[in-house]
C-alpha atoms as one frame of an Amber mdcrd trajectory, in Angstrom:
protein
 -39.236  -0.547 -11.162 -38.658   2.762 -12.855 -35.387   4.696 -12.500 -35.571
   8.342 -11.591 -34.430  10.543 -14.452 -30.765  11.597 -14.269 -29.721  15.156
 -13.663 -27.766  15.922 -16.718 -26.327  19.178 -15.216 -24.919  17.449 -12.151
 -23.536  14.637 -14.386 -21.874  17.315 -16.581 -20.453  19.031 -13.542 -19.107
  15.820 -12.156 -17.539  14.888 -15.524 -15.944  18.357 -15.925 -14.534  18.257
 -12.301 -13.286  14.746 -12.850 -11.505  15.635 -16.079  -9.705  18.549 -14.328
  -8.666  16.332 -11.516  -7.326  13.613 -13.885  -5.485  16.158 -16.024  -4.069
  17.770 -12.835  -2.867  14.349 -11.597  -4.979  14.564  -8.364  -7.724  11.909
  -8.791 -10.093  11.206  -5.799 -11.709   7.911  -6.944  -9.485   6.576  -9.681
  -6.870   4.096  -8.464  -4.471   4.630 -11.314  -5.186   8.137 -12.479  -4.690
   7.233 -16.115  -5.933   9.601 -18.719  -8.596   7.277 -20.217 -12.356   7.425
 -20.641 -12.752   4.469 -18.232 -10.835   6.380 -15.563 -12.853   9.460 -16.384
 -16.029   7.477 -15.741 -14.677   6.045 -12.473 -13.401   9.506 -11.248 -16.671
  11.264 -12.176 -18.757   8.539 -10.604 -21.040   8.169 -13.587 -21.602   5.008
 -15.670 -19.893   4.790 -19.122 -23.154   5.120 -20.966 -23.970   8.279 -19.183
 -20.462   9.601 -19.907 -20.980   8.920 -23.698 -24.229  10.922 -23.503 -22.009
  13.942 -22.803 -20.103  13.574 -26.055 -18.845  17.215 -26.032 -17.352  16.902
 -22.634 -15.754  13.573 -23.569 -14.297  15.058 -26.810 -13.002  17.981 -24.789
 -11.267  15.730 -22.344  -9.694  13.580 -25.162  -8.530  16.844 -26.930  -6.850
  18.114 -23.767  -5.199  14.721 -23.299  -3.846  14.821 -26.916  -2.729  18.499
 -26.522  -0.469  17.478 -23.655   1.740  15.434 -26.045   4.668  14.205 -23.979
   3.252  15.364 -20.616   0.738  12.536 -20.710   3.609  10.086 -21.381   5.555
  11.506 -18.419   2.558  11.234 -16.154   1.963   7.633 -17.289   5.616   6.896
 -16.624   5.351   8.447 -13.094   2.263   6.416 -12.376   4.088   3.292 -13.488
   7.089   4.203 -11.284   4.759   4.865  -8.350   3.084   1.486  -8.871   6.484
  -0.200  -8.964   7.567   1.639  -5.810   4.309   0.640  -4.085   4.963  -3.026
  -4.926   8.511  -2.823  -3.656   7.224  -1.125  -0.378   4.626  -3.872   0.069
   7.325  -6.486  -0.332   9.564  -4.750   2.158   6.726  -4.357   4.506   5.889
  -8.042   4.403   9.587  -8.946   4.942   9.716  -6.573   7.897   6.613  -8.080
   9.402   8.107 -11.541   9.070  11.387 -10.346  10.690   9.453  -8.794  13.474
   7.634 -12.084  14.061  11.001 -13.980  14.142  12.458 -11.404  16.529   9.502
 -11.667  18.862   9.821 -15.485  18.886  13.527 -15.134  19.656  12.826 -12.684
  22.502  10.413 -15.111  23.967  12.894 -17.955  23.717  15.583 -15.737  25.244
  13.244 -14.887  28.146  12.491 -18.544  28.633  16.215 -19.340  28.749  16.884
 -16.557  31.188  14.170 -17.842  33.530  15.616 -21.265  33.356  19.063 -19.897
  34.066  17.795 -18.057  37.110  16.041 -21.278  38.287  19.163 -23.257  37.792
  21.306 -20.709  39.586  18.905 -20.912  42.532  19.185 -24.719  42.657  22.944
 -24.850  42.402  23.763 -21.914  44.622  25.638 -20.076  41.867  25.409 -16.285
  42.346  24.008 -14.108  39.554  27.372 -12.333  39.134  29.334 -15.578  38.387
  30.679 -15.719  34.877  29.668 -18.695  32.690  33.233 -20.168  32.690  33.383
 -19.933  36.503  29.988 -21.466  36.851  30.889 -24.377  34.676  34.012 -24.896
  36.822  31.987 -24.640  40.059  29.338 -27.225  38.937  31.826 -29.926  37.757
  31.994 -32.883  39.966  35.273 -33.256  41.775  37.402 -36.353  40.854
């Protein structure tokens, strides 16, 4: 099986566009958005060996990353902060889902208890407006 030859111009265009997106902090395919050649490969959608065939574009990307000095560090710090916030959000979301499940279970239990209460009131003849203390007094057996 023979592979079709790659279109070097479209690969170069994809790498260039991916480098601009990564440097701008708006990646489309990269999960982390880090300024590395691996992330450039992921963002551009080309294999690493193809990326290294475009050495000039790769060197240009690396030079632009180095030229940013502290800006890259700030972006890396923001990415790390975002990842921490995402993990905290996921934890809170799971806890909220668990609390919702408990709340639903309690609502079902309350509904069951209310049905039982209405059934008992119908049996004993206690009206729905009777207070609990009065109901207890009315259902006691007389000495």
